[in-house]
Coordinates of C-alpha atoms in Angstrom, one line a residue:
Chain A
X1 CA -67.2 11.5 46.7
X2 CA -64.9 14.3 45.5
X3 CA -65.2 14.4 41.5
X4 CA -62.5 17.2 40.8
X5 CA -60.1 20.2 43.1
X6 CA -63.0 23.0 42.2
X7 CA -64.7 21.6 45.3
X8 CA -62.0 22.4 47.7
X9 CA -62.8 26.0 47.8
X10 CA -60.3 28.0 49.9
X11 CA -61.6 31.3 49.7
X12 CA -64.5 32.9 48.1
X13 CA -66.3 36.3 46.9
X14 CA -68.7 36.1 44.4
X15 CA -68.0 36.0 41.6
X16 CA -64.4 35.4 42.6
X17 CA -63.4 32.3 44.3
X18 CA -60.0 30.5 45.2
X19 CA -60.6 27.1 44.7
X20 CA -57.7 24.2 44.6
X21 CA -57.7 23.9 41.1
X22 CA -56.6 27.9 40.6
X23 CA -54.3 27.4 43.7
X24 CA -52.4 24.3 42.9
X25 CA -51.8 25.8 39.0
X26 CA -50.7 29.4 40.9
X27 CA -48.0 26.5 42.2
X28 CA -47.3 24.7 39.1
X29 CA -46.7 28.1 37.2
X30 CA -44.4 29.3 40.2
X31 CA -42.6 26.0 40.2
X32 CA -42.2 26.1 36.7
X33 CA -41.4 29.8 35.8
X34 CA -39.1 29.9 39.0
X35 CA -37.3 26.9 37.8
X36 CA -36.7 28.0 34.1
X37 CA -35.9 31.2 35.5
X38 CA -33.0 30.0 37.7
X39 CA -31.8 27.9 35.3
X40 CA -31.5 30.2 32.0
X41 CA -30.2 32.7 34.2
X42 CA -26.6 31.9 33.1
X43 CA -26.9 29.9 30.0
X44 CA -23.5 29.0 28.5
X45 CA -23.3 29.2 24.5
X46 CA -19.6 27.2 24.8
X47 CA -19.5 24.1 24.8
X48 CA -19.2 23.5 28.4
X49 CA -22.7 24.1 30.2
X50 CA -24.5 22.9 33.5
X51 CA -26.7 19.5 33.6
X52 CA -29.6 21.9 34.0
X53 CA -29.0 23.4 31.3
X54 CA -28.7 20.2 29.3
X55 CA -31.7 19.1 30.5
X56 CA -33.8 21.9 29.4
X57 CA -32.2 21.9 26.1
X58 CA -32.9 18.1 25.8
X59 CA -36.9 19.3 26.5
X60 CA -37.2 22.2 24.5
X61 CA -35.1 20.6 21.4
X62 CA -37.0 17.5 22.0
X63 CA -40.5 19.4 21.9
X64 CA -39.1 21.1 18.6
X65 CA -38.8 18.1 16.8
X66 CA -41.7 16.7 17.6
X67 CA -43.6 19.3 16.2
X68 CA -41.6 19.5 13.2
X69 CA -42.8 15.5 12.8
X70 CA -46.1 16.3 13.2
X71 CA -45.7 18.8 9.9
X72 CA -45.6 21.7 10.9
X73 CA -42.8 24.0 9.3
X74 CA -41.6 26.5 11.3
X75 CA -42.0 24.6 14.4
X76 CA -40.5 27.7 16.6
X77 CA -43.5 29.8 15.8
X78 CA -46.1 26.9 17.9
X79 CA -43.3 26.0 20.6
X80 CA -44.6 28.3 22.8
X81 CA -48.2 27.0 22.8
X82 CA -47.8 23.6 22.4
X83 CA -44.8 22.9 24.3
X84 CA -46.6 24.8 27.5
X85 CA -49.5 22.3 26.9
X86 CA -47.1 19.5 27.2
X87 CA -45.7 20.9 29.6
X88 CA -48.3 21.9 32.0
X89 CA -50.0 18.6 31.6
X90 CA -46.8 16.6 32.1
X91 CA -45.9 18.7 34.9
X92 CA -49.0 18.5 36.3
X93 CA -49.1 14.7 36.2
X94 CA -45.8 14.4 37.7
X95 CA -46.4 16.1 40.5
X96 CA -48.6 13.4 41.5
X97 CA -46.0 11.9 43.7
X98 CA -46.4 14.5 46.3
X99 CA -48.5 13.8 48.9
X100 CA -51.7 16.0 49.3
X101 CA -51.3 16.9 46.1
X102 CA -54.3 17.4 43.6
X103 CA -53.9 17.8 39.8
X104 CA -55.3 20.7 38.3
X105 CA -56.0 18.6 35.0
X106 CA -58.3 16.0 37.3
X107 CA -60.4 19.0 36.8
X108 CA -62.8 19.7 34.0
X109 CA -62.7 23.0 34.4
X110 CA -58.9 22.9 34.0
X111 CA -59.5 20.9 30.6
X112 CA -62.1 22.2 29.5
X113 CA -60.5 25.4 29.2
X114 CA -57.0 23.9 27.5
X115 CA -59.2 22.3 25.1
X116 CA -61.2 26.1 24.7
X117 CA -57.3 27.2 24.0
X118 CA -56.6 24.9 21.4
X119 CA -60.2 25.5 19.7
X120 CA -59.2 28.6 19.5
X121 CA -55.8 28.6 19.0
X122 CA -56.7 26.7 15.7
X123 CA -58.6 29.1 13.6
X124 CA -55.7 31.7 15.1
X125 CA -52.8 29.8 13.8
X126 CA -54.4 28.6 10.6
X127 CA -55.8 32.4 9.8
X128 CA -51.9 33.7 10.5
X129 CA -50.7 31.2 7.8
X130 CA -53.1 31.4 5.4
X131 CA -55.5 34.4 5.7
X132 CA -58.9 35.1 6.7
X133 CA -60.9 34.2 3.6
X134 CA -58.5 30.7 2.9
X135 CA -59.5 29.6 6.2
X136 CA -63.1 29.9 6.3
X137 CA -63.1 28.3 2.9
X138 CA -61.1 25.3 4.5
X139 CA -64.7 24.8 6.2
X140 CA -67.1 24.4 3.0
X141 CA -64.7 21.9 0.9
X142 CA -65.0 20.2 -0.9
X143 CA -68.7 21.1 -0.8
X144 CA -71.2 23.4 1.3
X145 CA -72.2 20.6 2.9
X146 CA -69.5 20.3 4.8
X147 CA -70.2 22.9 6.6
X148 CA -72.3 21.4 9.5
X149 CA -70.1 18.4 9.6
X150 CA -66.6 20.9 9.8
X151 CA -67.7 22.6 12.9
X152 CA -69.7 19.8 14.7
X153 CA -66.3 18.1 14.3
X154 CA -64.5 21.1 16.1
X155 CA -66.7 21.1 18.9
X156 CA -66.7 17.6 19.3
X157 CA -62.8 17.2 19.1
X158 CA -62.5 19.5 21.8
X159 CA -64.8 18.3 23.7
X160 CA -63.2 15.1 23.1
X161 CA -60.0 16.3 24.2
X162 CA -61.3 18.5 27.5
X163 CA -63.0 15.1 28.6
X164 CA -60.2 12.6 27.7
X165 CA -57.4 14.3 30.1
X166 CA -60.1 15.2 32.4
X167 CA -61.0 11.4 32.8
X168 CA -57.3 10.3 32.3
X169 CA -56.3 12.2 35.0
X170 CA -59.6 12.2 37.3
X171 CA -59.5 8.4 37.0
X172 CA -56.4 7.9 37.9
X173 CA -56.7 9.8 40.7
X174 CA -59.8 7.9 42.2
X175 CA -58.3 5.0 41.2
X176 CA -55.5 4.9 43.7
X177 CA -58.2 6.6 46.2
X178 CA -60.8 3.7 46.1
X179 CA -57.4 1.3 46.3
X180 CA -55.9 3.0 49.5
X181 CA -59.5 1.8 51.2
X182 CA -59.1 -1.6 50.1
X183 CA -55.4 -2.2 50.0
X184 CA -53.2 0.2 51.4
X185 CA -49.9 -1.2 50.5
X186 CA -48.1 -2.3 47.3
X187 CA -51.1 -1.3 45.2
X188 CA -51.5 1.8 45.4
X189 CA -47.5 2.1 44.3
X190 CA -47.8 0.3 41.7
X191 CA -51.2 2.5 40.5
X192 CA -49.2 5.4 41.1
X193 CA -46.9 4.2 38.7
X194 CA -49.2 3.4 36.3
X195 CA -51.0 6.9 37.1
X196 CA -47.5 8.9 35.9
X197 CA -47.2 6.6 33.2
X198 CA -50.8 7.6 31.9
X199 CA -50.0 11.3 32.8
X200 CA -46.7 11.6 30.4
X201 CA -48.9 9.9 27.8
X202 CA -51.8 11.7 28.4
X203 CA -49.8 15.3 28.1
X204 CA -48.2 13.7 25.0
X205 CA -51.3 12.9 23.2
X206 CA -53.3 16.1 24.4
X207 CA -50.5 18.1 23.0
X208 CA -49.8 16.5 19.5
X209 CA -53.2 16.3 19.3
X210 CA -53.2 20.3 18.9
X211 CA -50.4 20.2 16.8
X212 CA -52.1 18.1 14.4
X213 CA -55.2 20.3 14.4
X214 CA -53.2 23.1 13.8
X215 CA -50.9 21.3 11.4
X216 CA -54.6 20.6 9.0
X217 CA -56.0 23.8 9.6
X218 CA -52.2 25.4 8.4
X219 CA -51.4 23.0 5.7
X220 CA -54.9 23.5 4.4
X221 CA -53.9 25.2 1.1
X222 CA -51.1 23.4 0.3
X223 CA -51.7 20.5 -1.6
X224 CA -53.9 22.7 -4.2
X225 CA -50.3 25.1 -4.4
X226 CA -48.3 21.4 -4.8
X227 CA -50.9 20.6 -7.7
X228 CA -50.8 24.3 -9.4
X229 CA -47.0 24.7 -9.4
X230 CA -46.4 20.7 -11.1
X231 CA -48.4 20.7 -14.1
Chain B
X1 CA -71.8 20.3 38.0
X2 CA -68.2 19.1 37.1
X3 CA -67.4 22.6 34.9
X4 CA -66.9 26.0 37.4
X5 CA -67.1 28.5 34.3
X6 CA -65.2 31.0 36.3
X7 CA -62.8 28.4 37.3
X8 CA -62.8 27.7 33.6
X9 CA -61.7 31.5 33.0
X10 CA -59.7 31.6 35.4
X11 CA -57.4 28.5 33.9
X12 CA -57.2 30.4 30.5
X13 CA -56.0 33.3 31.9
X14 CA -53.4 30.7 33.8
X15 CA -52.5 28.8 30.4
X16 CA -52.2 32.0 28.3
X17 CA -50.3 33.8 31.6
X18 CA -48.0 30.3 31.8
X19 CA -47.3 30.6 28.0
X20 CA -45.7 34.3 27.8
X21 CA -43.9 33.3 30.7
X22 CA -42.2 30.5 29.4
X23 CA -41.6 31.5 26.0
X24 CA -40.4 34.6 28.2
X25 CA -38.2 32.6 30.4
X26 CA -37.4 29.5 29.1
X27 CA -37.7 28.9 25.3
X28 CA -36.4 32.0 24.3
X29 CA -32.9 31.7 26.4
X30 CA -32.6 28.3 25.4
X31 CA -33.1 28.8 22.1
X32 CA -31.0 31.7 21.9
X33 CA -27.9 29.4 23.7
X34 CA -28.7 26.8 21.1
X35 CA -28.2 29.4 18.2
X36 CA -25.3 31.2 19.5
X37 CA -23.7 27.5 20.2
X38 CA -24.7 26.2 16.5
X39 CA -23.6 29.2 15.0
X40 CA -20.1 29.5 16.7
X41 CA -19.6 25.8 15.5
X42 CA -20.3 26.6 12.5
X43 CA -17.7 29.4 12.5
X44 CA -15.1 26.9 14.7
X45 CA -15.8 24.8 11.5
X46 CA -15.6 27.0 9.2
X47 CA -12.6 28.0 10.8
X48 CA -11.0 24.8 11.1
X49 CA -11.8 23.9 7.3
X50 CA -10.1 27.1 6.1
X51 CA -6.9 26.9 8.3
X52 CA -7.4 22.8 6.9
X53 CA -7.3 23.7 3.2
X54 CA -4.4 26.9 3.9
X55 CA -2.1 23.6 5.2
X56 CA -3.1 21.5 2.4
X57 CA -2.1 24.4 0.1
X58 CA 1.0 25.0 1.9
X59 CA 2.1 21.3 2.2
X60 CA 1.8 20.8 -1.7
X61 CA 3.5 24.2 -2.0
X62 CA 6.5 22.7 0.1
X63 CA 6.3 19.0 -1.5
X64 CA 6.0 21.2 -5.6
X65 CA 9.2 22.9 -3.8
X66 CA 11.2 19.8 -2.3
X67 CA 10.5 17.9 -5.8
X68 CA 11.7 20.8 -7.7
X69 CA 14.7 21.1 -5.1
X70 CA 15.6 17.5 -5.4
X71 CA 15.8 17.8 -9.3
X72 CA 18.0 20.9 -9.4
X73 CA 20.4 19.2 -6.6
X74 CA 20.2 16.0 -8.6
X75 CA 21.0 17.8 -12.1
X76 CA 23.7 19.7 -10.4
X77 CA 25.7 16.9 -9.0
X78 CA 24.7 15.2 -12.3
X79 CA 26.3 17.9 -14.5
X80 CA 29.3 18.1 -11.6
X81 CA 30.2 14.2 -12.3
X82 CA 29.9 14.8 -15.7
X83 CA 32.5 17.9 -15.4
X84 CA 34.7 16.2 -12.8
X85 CA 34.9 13.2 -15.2
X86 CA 35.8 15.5 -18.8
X87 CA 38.1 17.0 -16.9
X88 CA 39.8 14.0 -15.2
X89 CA 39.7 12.4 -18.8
X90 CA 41.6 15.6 -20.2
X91 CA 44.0 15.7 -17.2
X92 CA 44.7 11.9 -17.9
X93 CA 45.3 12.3 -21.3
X94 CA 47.5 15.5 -21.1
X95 CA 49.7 13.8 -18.7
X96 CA 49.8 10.7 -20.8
X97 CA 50.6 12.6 -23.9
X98 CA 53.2 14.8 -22.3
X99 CA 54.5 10.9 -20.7
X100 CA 54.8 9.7 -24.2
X101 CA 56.0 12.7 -25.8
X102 CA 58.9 12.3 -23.3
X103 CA 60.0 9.1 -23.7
X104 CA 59.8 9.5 -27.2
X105 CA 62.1 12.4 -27.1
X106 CA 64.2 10.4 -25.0
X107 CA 64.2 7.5 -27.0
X108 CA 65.3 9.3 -29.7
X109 CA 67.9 10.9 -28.0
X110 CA 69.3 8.2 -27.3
X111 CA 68.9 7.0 -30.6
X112 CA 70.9 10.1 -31.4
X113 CA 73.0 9.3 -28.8
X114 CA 73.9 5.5 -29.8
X115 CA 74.0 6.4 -33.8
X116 CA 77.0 9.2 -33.2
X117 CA 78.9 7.4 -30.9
X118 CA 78.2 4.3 -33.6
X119 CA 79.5 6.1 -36.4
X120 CA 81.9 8.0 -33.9
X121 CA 83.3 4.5 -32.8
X122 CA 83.4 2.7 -36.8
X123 CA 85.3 5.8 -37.8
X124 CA 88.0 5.8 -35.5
X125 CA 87.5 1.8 -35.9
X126 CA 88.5 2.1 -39.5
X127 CA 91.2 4.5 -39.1
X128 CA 93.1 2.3 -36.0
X129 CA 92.7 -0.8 -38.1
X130 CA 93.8 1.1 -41.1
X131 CA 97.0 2.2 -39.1
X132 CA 97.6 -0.4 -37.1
X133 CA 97.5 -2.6 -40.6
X134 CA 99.4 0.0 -42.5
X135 CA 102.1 -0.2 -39.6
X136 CA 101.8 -3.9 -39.1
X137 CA 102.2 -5.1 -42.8
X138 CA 104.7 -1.7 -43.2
X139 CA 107.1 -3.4 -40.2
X140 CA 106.1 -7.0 -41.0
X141 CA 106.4 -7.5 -44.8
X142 CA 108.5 -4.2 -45.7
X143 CA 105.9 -3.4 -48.1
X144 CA 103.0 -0.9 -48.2
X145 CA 99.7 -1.3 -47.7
X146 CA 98.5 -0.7 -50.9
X147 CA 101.0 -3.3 -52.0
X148 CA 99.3 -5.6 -49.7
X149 CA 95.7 -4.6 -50.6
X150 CA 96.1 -5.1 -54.2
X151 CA 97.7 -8.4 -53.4
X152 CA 94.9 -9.4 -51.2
X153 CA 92.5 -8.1 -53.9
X154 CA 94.2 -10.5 -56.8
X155 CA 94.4 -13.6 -54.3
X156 CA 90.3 -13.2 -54.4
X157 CA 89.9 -12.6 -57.8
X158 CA 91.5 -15.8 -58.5
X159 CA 90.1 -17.7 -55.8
X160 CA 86.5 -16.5 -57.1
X161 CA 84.4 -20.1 -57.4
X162 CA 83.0 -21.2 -60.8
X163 CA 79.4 -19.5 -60.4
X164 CA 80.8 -16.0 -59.3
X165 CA 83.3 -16.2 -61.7
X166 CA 80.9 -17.1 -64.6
X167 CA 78.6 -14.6 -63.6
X168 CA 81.4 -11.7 -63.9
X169 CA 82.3 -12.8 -66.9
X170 CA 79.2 -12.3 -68.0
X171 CA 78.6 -8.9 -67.1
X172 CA 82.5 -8.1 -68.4
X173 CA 81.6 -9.6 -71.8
X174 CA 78.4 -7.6 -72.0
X175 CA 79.7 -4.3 -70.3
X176 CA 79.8 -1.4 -72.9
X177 CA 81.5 0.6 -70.8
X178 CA 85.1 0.4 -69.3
X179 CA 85.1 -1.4 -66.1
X180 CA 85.5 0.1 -63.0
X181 CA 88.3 0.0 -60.4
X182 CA 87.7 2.0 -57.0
X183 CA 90.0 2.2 -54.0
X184 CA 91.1 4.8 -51.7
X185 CA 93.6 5.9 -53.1
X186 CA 95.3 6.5 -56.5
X187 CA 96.7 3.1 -57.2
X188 CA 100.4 3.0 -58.4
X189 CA 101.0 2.3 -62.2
X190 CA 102.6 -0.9 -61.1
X191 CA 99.8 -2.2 -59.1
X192 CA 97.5 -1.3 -62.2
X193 CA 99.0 -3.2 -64.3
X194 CA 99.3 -6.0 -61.8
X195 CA 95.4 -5.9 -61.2
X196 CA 95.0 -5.7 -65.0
X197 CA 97.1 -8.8 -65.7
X198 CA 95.3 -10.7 -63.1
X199 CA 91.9 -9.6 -64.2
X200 CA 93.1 -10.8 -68.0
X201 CA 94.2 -13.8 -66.5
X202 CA 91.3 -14.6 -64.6
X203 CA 88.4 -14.2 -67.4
X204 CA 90.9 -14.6 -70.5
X205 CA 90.2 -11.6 -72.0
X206 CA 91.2 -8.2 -72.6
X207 CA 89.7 -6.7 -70.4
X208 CA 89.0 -2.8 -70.9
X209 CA 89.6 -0.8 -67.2
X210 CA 89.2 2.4 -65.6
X211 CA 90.9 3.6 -62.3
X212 CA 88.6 5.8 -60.0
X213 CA 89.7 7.1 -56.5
X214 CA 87.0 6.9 -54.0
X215 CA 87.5 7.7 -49.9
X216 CA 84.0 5.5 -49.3
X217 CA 85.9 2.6 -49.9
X218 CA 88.0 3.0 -46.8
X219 CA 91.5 0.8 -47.0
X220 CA 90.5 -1.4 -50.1
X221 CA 89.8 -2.3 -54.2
X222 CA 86.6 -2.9 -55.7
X223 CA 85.8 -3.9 -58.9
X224 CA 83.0 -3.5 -60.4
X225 CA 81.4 -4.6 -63.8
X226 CA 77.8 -4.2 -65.2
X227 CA 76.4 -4.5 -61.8
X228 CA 78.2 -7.5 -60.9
X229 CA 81.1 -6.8 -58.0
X230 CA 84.5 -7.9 -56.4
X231 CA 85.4 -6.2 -53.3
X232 CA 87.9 -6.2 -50.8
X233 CA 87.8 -3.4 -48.3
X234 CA 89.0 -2.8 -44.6
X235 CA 85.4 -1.2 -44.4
X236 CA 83.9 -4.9 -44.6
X237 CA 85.3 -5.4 -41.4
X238 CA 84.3 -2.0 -40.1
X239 CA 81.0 -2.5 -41.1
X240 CA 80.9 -6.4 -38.9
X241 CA 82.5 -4.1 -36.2
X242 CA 79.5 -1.9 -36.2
X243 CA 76.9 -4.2 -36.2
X244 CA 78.7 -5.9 -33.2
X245 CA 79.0 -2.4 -31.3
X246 CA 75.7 -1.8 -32.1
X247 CA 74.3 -5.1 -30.4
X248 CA 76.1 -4.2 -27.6
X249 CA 74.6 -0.5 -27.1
X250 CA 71.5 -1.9 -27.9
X251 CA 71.6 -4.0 -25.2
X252 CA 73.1 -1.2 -22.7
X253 CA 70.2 0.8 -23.3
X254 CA 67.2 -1.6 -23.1
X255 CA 67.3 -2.1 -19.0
X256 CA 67.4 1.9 -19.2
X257 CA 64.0 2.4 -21.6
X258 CA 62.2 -0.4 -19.1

């Protein structure tokens, strides 16, 4: 049984290889990019713009505020990140309704290396915002001890998010695989269904989950400033 | 094994490649549009509220200038009334002083008028009787007037009644100077002593007179005493004459004063 898309290998030279997973993201990307491309071509600042257009801004406005729930101030600054996350995973998941089609985020390698992105996206955002020194202290508070327990909890919550999509997705893929033996009609539909349901949510949770780890590691500081400046 | 590290590499490169492209491609234009929109409704806005607040300025500039246009019409037409009325008051009066001051001067003018021809009409009254009685007792009796007057003049004197009578006596007895006899003329010594002798004879006494010629006493003899006074004179009936002639021009003239 086929676990992930790195097995279908299409073309290889060590250490190089083309495997499904690289291919169908090459086709995401292209999509996407393409896509945005076409569209922002001729934006409209008036009043009057295309449905396109409206439907972008809905996304990227819609992305924005999210962020700024999470906490983060200057939301603009993470859009880029996060909101590809989003929407590579949601995009990704989507794209389940075409035939032949295999995720790239059924693939641990795929999550794995999101997950590697945000770990180290992290300690890049939260060093940006509050300095090298600030940030490393953020790791031994309130005491030394800490220490072990801060980064075992970074690995770990990457891990936890690599293996969460990866299984999210992977599963959902087997799911309606195993059904299509066993009952070809109806069910698999309705799994489908249930598949891009679990995709939106999945992109939505692997993505605020970033913005809350880089929300803590950001807003680190802050509450000590809040309690020097109100005496 | 489910991880491919160079798959795992490869994916990063993918993510990070994805990332610049859409921020490239698709935030950045959209969130340009967004600004550029925002902004230029902030300037229609801005805009609007201005050219909002230059009309309210200008409406209450032309409502301060309609009120204050109102009052100066309505003080105008106010002070106009006012002027229009003084003067119709004046005019009014004028013309009903100069009315009155007319018919007063015509009133009196004809006063004038009546009061000559009056005195016009009692004088030649008094002269026609005077002639036509000088003539008619001169043809009738053969004797002159002043005959007749003196005559008439004693006939009174004794037909005086008891009060009169006592009452001249009186003022004869008291008199302390002469008593007086007027006529028109200078009476003749006989008709003197004819008035004298009746005048003794009447009041029994001895009685002290003096003669006086006087043209007032048009055609006739008075006698007078301490106040007290006889008289016969043609100007009685002048006078009744008068008064009669005077009725009647009276009445002429009303119709013409209405």
């Amino acid at each position: 049984m086929r676990l992930t898309p790195d097995e279908i290998i299409f073309w290889q030279h060590e250490p190089f290889k083309l495997n499904a997973t690289i291919a169908f993201t090459w086709a995401l990307m292209l999509v996407m990019v393409v896509g945005s491309k076409l569209i922002t071509r001729r934006l409209s600042a008036g009043l009057h713009r295309s449905r396109w257009q409206n439907f972008l801004e809905i996304i990227v406005v819609g992305i924005e505020k999210q962020i700024a729930e999470v906490g983060l101030s200057r939301p603009r600054q993470y859009l880029g990140f996060l909101g590809t996350l989003f929407l590579f995973v949601a995009f990704a998941s989507l794209c389940t309704v075409i035939p032949g089609y295999e995720p790239p985020t059924g693939s641990l390698s795929t999550t794995a290396a999101l997950a590697l992105c945000v770990m180290v996206a992290v300690p890049f955002f939260g060093i940006a915002e509050q300095g090298l020194a600030a940030y490393f202290r953020s790791y031994v508070e309130p005491t030394f001890i800490m220490l072990p327990f801060n980064i075992i909890s970074e690995i770990s919550r990457t891990l936890a998010l690599a293996v969460r999509l990866f299984g999210n997705m992977m599963s959902g893929a087997m799911i309606i695989a195993i059904l299509l033996t066993i009952t070809p009609f109806i069910f698999p539909i309705v799994m489908s269904a249930l598949g891009l349901l679990t995709g939106m949510v999945q992109a939505y949770i692997f993505s605020i989950l970033a913005a809350v780890y880089i929300a803590a590691a950001t807003r680190t500081r802050e509450p000590k400033a809040e309690r020097a400046a109100s005496p | 094994m489910l991880i491919d590290w160079f798959t795992v590499g490869a994916q990063v490169v993918n993510f990070l490649v994805l990332v610049w492209l859409l921020k490239r491609f698709l935030y950045k234009p959209i969130l340009d549009a967004l600004d550029s929109r925002e902004k230029r409704i902030a300037q229609e806005l801005a805009a609007a509220d201005a050219s909002k607040v230059e009309a309210r300025s200008e409406r209450d500039a032309f409502q301060a200038k309609n009120v204050e246009f109102d009052q100066q019409r309505a003080a105008l037409l106010n002070q106009a009334t006012v002027e229009a009325e003084a003067v119709r008051h004046r005019l009014l009066e004028e013309a009903r002083q100069a009315a009155t001051t007319l018919n007063a001067k015509r009133q009196e003018a004809l006063r004038n008028e009546a009061r000559n021809l009056n005195q016009v009409i009692r004088h030649r009254t008094q002269q026609e009787v005077l002639a036509i009685a000088r003539k008619a007792l001169a043809d009738l009796a053969g004797t002159t007037l002043e005959a007749q007057l003196g005559e008439v003049f004693r006939r009174r004197l004794r037909e005086l009644d008891g009060e009169a009578k006592e009452r001249l006596g009186q003022a004869i007895r008291t008199a302390t100077s002469p008593s007086v006899v007027r006529s028109a003329f200078d009476l003749p010594p006989d008709q003197r002593a004819a008035i004298q002798a009746a005048l003794n004879d009447t009041f029994a006494a001895e009685i002290p007179l003096r003669f006086e010629a006087d043209r007032d006493v048009i055609g006739g003899i008075e006698f007078a005493a301490n106040g007290q006074k006889v008289a016969w004179s043609i100007a009685d009936y002048a006078d009744s004459l008068e008064e009669r002639v005077a009725e009647l021009l009276q009445e002429k003239g009303r119709p013409e004063e209405g």
